[in-house]
Amino acid sequence: RAGDQATMTQYTRAVGAVLDTLGDVRVVVAHSLGSIAAIGAVAAHTGRMPECAVLIAPPATLGAVLERWDG
């Protein structure tokens, strides 16, 4: 719903659902926080490993981002 917020876990699962739906994904392109979700989804879905991941401006420190995101 509009105005609701998602956790990083939910975000990662959503990206994983897209990977499942698309099937054979060769390249994943992600920006900023999407980089964390994309890498998490790829790691959790080992049967569908893309050949390449292009991460544009990913966060430098994962811990601080997740703490702020998930509270």
Coordinates of C-alpha atoms in Angstrom, one line a residue:
R1 CA 0.0 0.0 0.0
A2 CA 1.1 3.6 -0.6
G3 CA 3.0 4.9 2.4
D4 CA 4.0 1.5 3.7
Q5 CA 7.6 0.7 4.2
A6 CA 9.4 -2.6 3.4
T7 CA 12.3 -4.2 5.3
M8 CA 15.5 -5.1 3.4
T9 CA 14.5 -8.8 3.8
Q10 CA 11.2 -8.1 2.1
Y11 CA 13.0 -6.1 -0.6
T12 CA 15.4 -8.9 -1.2
R13 CA 12.6 -11.5 -1.4
A14 CA 10.8 -9.3 -3.9
V15 CA 13.9 -9.2 -6.1
G16 CA 14.2 -13.0 -5.7
A17 CA 10.6 -13.4 -6.9
V18 CA 11.5 -11.4 -10.0
L19 CA 14.5 -13.7 -10.6
D20 CA 12.2 -16.7 -10.2
T21 CA 9.6 -15.3 -12.6
L22 CA 12.2 -14.4 -15.2
G23 CA 14.1 -17.7 -15.0
D24 CA 17.4 -17.5 -16.9
V25 CA 18.8 -14.1 -15.9
R26 CA 22.1 -13.3 -17.4
V27 CA 22.8 -9.8 -16.0
V28 CA 21.5 -8.0 -12.9
V29 CA 21.8 -4.2 -12.9
A30 CA 21.1 -2.5 -9.6
H31 CA 21.6 1.0 -8.1
S32 CA 22.2 2.1 -4.5
L33 CA 20.1 0.1 -2.0
G34 CA 18.9 -2.1 -4.8
S35 CA 22.5 -3.4 -5.0
I36 CA 22.1 -5.0 -1.5
A37 CA 18.8 -6.5 -2.4
A38 CA 20.1 -7.8 -5.7
I39 CA 23.2 -9.5 -4.3
G40 CA 21.1 -10.9 -1.4
A41 CA 18.6 -12.3 -3.9
V42 CA 21.2 -13.8 -6.1
A43 CA 23.0 -15.4 -3.1
A44 CA 19.7 -16.9 -2.0
H45 CA 18.8 -18.2 -5.4
T46 CA 22.0 -20.2 -6.3
G47 CA 20.3 -22.2 -9.0
R48 CA 19.9 -19.0 -11.1
M49 CA 23.3 -17.4 -11.0
P50 CA 23.6 -14.5 -13.5
E51 CA 26.8 -14.2 -15.5
C52 CA 27.3 -10.6 -14.4
A53 CA 26.1 -8.1 -11.8
V54 CA 26.4 -4.3 -12.5
L55 CA 26.2 -2.4 -9.2
I56 CA 25.9 1.4 -9.6
A57 CA 26.8 3.4 -6.5
P58 CA 26.3 0.6 -3.9
P59 CA 26.5 1.6 -0.3
A60 CA 30.1 1.5 1.1
T61 CA 29.1 -0.1 4.4
L62 CA 26.4 -2.7 4.6
G63 CA 26.0 -2.8 8.4
A64 CA 25.1 0.9 8.8
V65 CA 22.7 0.7 5.9
L66 CA 20.8 -2.3 7.3
E67 CA 20.7 -0.9 10.8
R68 CA 19.1 2.3 9.5
W69 CA 16.8 0.4 7.0
D70 CA 15.5 -2.3 9.3
G71 CA 15.7 -0.2 12.5

